[in-house]
Amino acid sequence: EPEVTQTPSHQVTQMGQEVILRCVPISNHLYFYWYRQILGQKVEFLVSFYNNEISEKSEIFDDQFSVERPDGSNFTLKIRSTKLEDSAMYFCASTETYYEQYFGPGTRLTVT
Amino acid sequence: KNQVEQSPQSLIILEGKNCTLQCNYTVSPFSNLRWYKQDTGRGPVSLTIMTFSENTKSNGRYTATLDADTKQSSLHITASQLSDSASYICVVTMNYGGSQGNLIFGKGTKLSVKP
């Protein structure tokens, strides 16, 4: 069964460094999403992406964040200058229509 | 403010027993309501999705109900198994008309099924 994959599973970085989180959505899906979940808290929407551009973004998704679909398979989330409060699980999701979203296993980002 | 509230926060039941998880929401405009199961350290997996016109939907031992008038939903788990131990998250999608909307997540109910 096709699934969303994410790499790395765990990323440790120093405050102020740039990180890129990678996702490979399910191949025929058209809509892509990033969410984050701070430890012990609820999942929060960051951004949705369709037709090579951002569809919607939340207040969390400020100028430090960017997304890109550099080729036909990858979907990336970049954080330019990480802060301690960026430490969280980051989930990628994709969907063929916007009705059902399939989530990846997540990347745990630890900022020290 | 758009919010999704779930109760209880946590629940411990014995294997084989039934349980019901609750979700109240104040999300507008409403598009659909989803229940997800999230194992520790994993991404959420969809159990059910209900639109405004649907009152109940089942997926195996999981049955979700929706009362759009009172803005309440429940997830009933029948004959629980040890593998049901997970967080169950209620998610409401906002409908922005032509756009995709986004998902408003509840904090989840952490269910532990004991032998």
Coordinates of C-alpha atoms in Angstrom, one line a residue:
Chain A
E1 CA 0.0 0.0 0.0
P2 CA 1.5 3.4 -0.9
E3 CA 2.5 5.6 2.0
V4 CA 3.9 9.0 2.8
T5 CA 7.6 8.8 3.8
Q6 CA 9.6 11.3 5.7
T7 CA 13.4 11.8 6.3
P8 CA 15.1 12.0 8.6
S9 CA 13.2 10.4 11.4
H10 CA 15.1 12.5 13.9
Q11 CA 17.1 15.7 13.3
V12 CA 19.2 17.4 16.0
T13 CA 20.4 20.9 15.2
Q14 CA 21.8 23.9 17.0
M15 CA 19.8 27.1 17.5
G16 CA 20.2 29.4 14.5
Q17 CA 20.9 26.7 12.0
E18 CA 18.9 25.9 8.9
V19 CA 17.1 22.6 8.6
I20 CA 15.3 21.0 5.7
L21 CA 12.8 18.3 6.4
R22 CA 11.9 16.0 3.5
C23 CA 8.8 14.2 2.5
V24 CA 7.8 12.0 -0.3
P25 CA 4.1 12.1 -0.8
I26 CA 2.0 9.4 -2.3
S27 CA 2.7 9.5 -6.0
N28 CA -0.7 10.5 -7.5
H29 CA -1.5 13.0 -4.8
L30 CA -1.9 16.6 -5.6
Y31 CA -2.3 18.4 -2.3
F32 CA 0.5 18.5 0.3
Y33 CA 0.6 19.6 3.9
W34 CA 2.9 20.2 6.8
Y35 CA 1.9 20.0 10.4
R36 CA 3.8 20.1 13.7
Q37 CA 3.2 18.7 17.1
I38 CA 5.0 20.0 20.1
L39 CA 5.5 17.3 22.7
G40 CA 2.4 16.7 24.7
Q41 CA 0.4 19.2 22.6
K42 CA -2.0 18.9 19.7
V43 CA -1.2 18.7 16.1
E44 CA -1.1 22.2 14.4
F45 CA -1.5 23.1 10.8
L46 CA 1.4 24.9 9.2
V47 CA 0.8 25.1 5.5
S48 CA -0.9 23.5 2.5
F49 CA 0.5 23.4 -1.0
Y50 CA -1.1 22.8 -4.4
N51 CA -0.1 23.3 -8.0
N52 CA 3.4 24.4 -7.0
E53 CA 2.3 27.2 -4.6
I54 CA 1.1 27.7 -1.1
S55 CA -2.6 27.5 -0.8
E56 CA -3.0 28.4 2.9
K57 CA -0.7 28.9 5.8
S58 CA -1.2 29.4 9.5
E59 CA 0.1 32.1 11.8
I60 CA 2.9 29.7 12.8
F61 CA 4.2 29.6 9.3
D62 CA 6.2 32.9 9.4
D63 CA 9.1 34.1 7.3
Q64 CA 11.4 31.6 8.8
F65 CA 9.5 28.8 7.1
S66 CA 9.4 27.9 3.5
V67 CA 8.2 24.9 1.4
E68 CA 9.2 23.6 -1.9
R69 CA 8.5 20.8 -4.3
P70 CA 11.9 20.7 -6.0
D71 CA 11.1 17.8 -8.3
G72 CA 8.2 15.5 -9.0
S73 CA 8.4 13.5 -5.8
N74 CA 9.9 15.5 -2.9
F75 CA 8.1 18.1 -0.8
T76 CA 10.4 19.9 1.7
L77 CA 10.0 22.2 4.7
K78 CA 12.8 24.5 5.4
I79 CA 13.3 26.4 8.7
R80 CA 15.9 29.1 8.0
S81 CA 17.1 29.9 11.5
T82 CA 15.9 27.4 14.1
K83 CA 14.7 28.4 17.5
L84 CA 14.4 26.3 20.6
E85 CA 10.6 26.5 20.3
D86 CA 10.8 24.8 16.9
S87 CA 11.5 21.5 18.6
A88 CA 8.6 19.3 17.7
M89 CA 7.4 16.4 15.5
Y90 CA 6.8 17.6 12.0
F91 CA 4.3 15.6 9.9
C92 CA 3.9 15.7 6.2
A93 CA 0.5 14.7 4.7
S94 CA -0.8 14.3 1.2
T95 CA -4.1 13.7 -0.5
E96 CA -5.5 13.1 -4.0
T97 CA -8.5 15.2 -3.2
Y98 CA -8.6 17.3 -0.2
Y99 CA -11.1 15.0 1.5
E100 CA -8.7 12.4 2.9
Q101 CA -5.2 13.1 4.1
Y102 CA -2.5 10.5 4.6
F103 CA 0.1 11.3 7.2
G104 CA 3.8 10.4 7.1
P105 CA 5.5 9.0 10.2
G106 CA 7.0 12.3 11.2
T107 CA 10.4 13.9 11.7
R108 CA 11.4 14.7 15.3
L109 CA 13.3 18.0 15.3
T110 CA 15.3 18.8 18.4
V111 CA 16.8 22.2 18.6
T112 CA 19.6 22.6 21.2
Chain B
K1 CA -12.3 31.1 18.2
N2 CA -12.2 27.8 16.3
Q3 CA -11.6 25.1 18.8
V4 CA -11.9 21.3 19.2
E5 CA -12.3 20.0 22.7
Q6 CA -12.0 16.3 23.6
S7 CA -12.9 14.3 26.7
P8 CA -11.7 12.5 28.6
Q9 CA -8.0 13.4 28.4
S10 CA -7.1 9.9 29.2
L11 CA -8.9 6.6 29.7
I12 CA -7.9 3.2 30.9
I13 CA -10.1 0.2 30.1
L14 CA -9.8 -3.6 30.2
E15 CA -9.4 -5.6 27.1
G16 CA -12.8 -6.6 25.6
K17 CA -14.7 -3.6 27.1
N18 CA -16.3 -0.9 25.1
C19 CA -15.6 2.8 25.4
T20 CA -16.8 6.1 24.1
L21 CA -14.7 9.2 23.4
Q22 CA -16.3 12.7 23.1
C23 CA -15.5 15.7 20.9
N24 CA -17.1 19.1 21.0
Y25 CA -16.2 21.8 18.4
T26 CA -16.7 25.4 17.7
V27 CA -15.4 25.5 14.2
S28 CA -17.1 27.6 11.5
P29 CA -17.6 27.2 8.6
F30 CA -17.7 23.5 9.1
S31 CA -16.7 21.1 6.3
N32 CA -16.2 17.7 7.9
L33 CA -15.2 15.9 11.1
R34 CA -12.5 13.2 11.3
W35 CA -11.4 10.8 13.9
Y36 CA -7.7 9.8 13.8
K37 CA -5.8 7.2 15.7
Q38 CA -2.2 8.1 16.5
D39 CA 0.2 5.6 17.9
T40 CA 3.1 7.0 20.0
G41 CA 5.7 8.6 17.8
R42 CA 3.7 8.0 14.6
G43 CA 1.6 10.0 12.3
P44 CA -2.2 10.1 12.6
V45 CA -4.2 7.4 10.7
S46 CA -7.7 8.2 9.6
L47 CA -10.5 6.1 11.1
T48 CA -13.6 8.0 9.9
I49 CA -14.7 11.1 8.1
M50 CA -18.2 12.6 8.3
T51 CA -19.7 15.5 6.5
F52 CA -22.4 17.7 7.8
S53 CA -25.2 15.4 6.6
E54 CA -23.8 12.2 8.1
N55 CA -24.9 11.1 11.6
T56 CA -22.9 8.0 12.0
K57 CA -20.1 6.1 10.3
S58 CA -18.5 2.8 11.1
N59 CA -15.1 1.4 10.4
G60 CA -14.8 -2.1 11.9
R61 CA -15.0 -1.9 15.7
Y62 CA -15.0 2.0 15.5
T63 CA -18.3 3.9 15.2
A64 CA -18.4 7.6 15.0
T65 CA -21.5 9.8 15.5
L66 CA -22.0 13.5 14.6
D67 CA -24.6 15.9 15.8
A68 CA -24.0 19.0 13.7
D69 CA -26.7 20.9 15.6
T70 CA -25.0 20.6 18.9
K71 CA -21.5 20.4 17.4
Q72 CA -20.7 17.2 19.1
S73 CA -19.2 13.9 18.0
S74 CA -18.4 10.7 19.6
L75 CA -16.2 7.7 18.8
H76 CA -17.3 4.3 20.2
I77 CA -14.9 1.5 20.3
T78 CA -16.4 -2.0 20.7
A79 CA -14.7 -5.0 22.2
S80 CA -11.4 -3.2 22.7
Q81 CA -8.0 -4.8 22.0
L82 CA -4.6 -4.2 23.3
S83 CA -3.7 -2.7 19.9
D84 CA -6.3 0.0 20.4
S85 CA -4.0 1.7 22.9
A86 CA -3.2 5.0 21.3
S87 CA -4.3 8.7 21.2
Y88 CA -7.6 9.3 19.4
I89 CA -7.8 12.7 17.8
C90 CA -10.9 14.5 16.7
V91 CA -10.2 16.9 13.8
V92 CA -12.6 19.4 12.2
T93 CA -12.0 20.8 8.7
M94 CA -12.9 24.3 8.0
N95 CA -14.4 25.1 4.6
Y96 CA -13.2 28.2 3.0
G97 CA -15.4 27.9 0.0
G98 CA -13.2 27.3 -3.1
S99 CA -10.0 26.6 -1.2
Q100 CA -8.9 23.5 0.7
G101 CA -9.5 24.7 4.2
N102 CA -7.4 23.5 7.0
L103 CA -7.7 21.1 9.9
I104 CA -8.3 22.0 13.5
F105 CA -7.1 19.3 15.8
G106 CA -8.2 18.4 19.3
K107 CA -5.6 17.4 21.9
G108 CA -6.7 13.8 21.7
T109 CA -7.8 11.2 24.2
K110 CA -5.1 8.8 25.3
L111 CA -6.6 5.4 25.5
S112 CA -4.8 2.5 27.4
V113 CA -6.2 -1.0 27.0
K114 CA -5.0 -3.3 29.8
P115 CA -5.1 -7.1 29.7

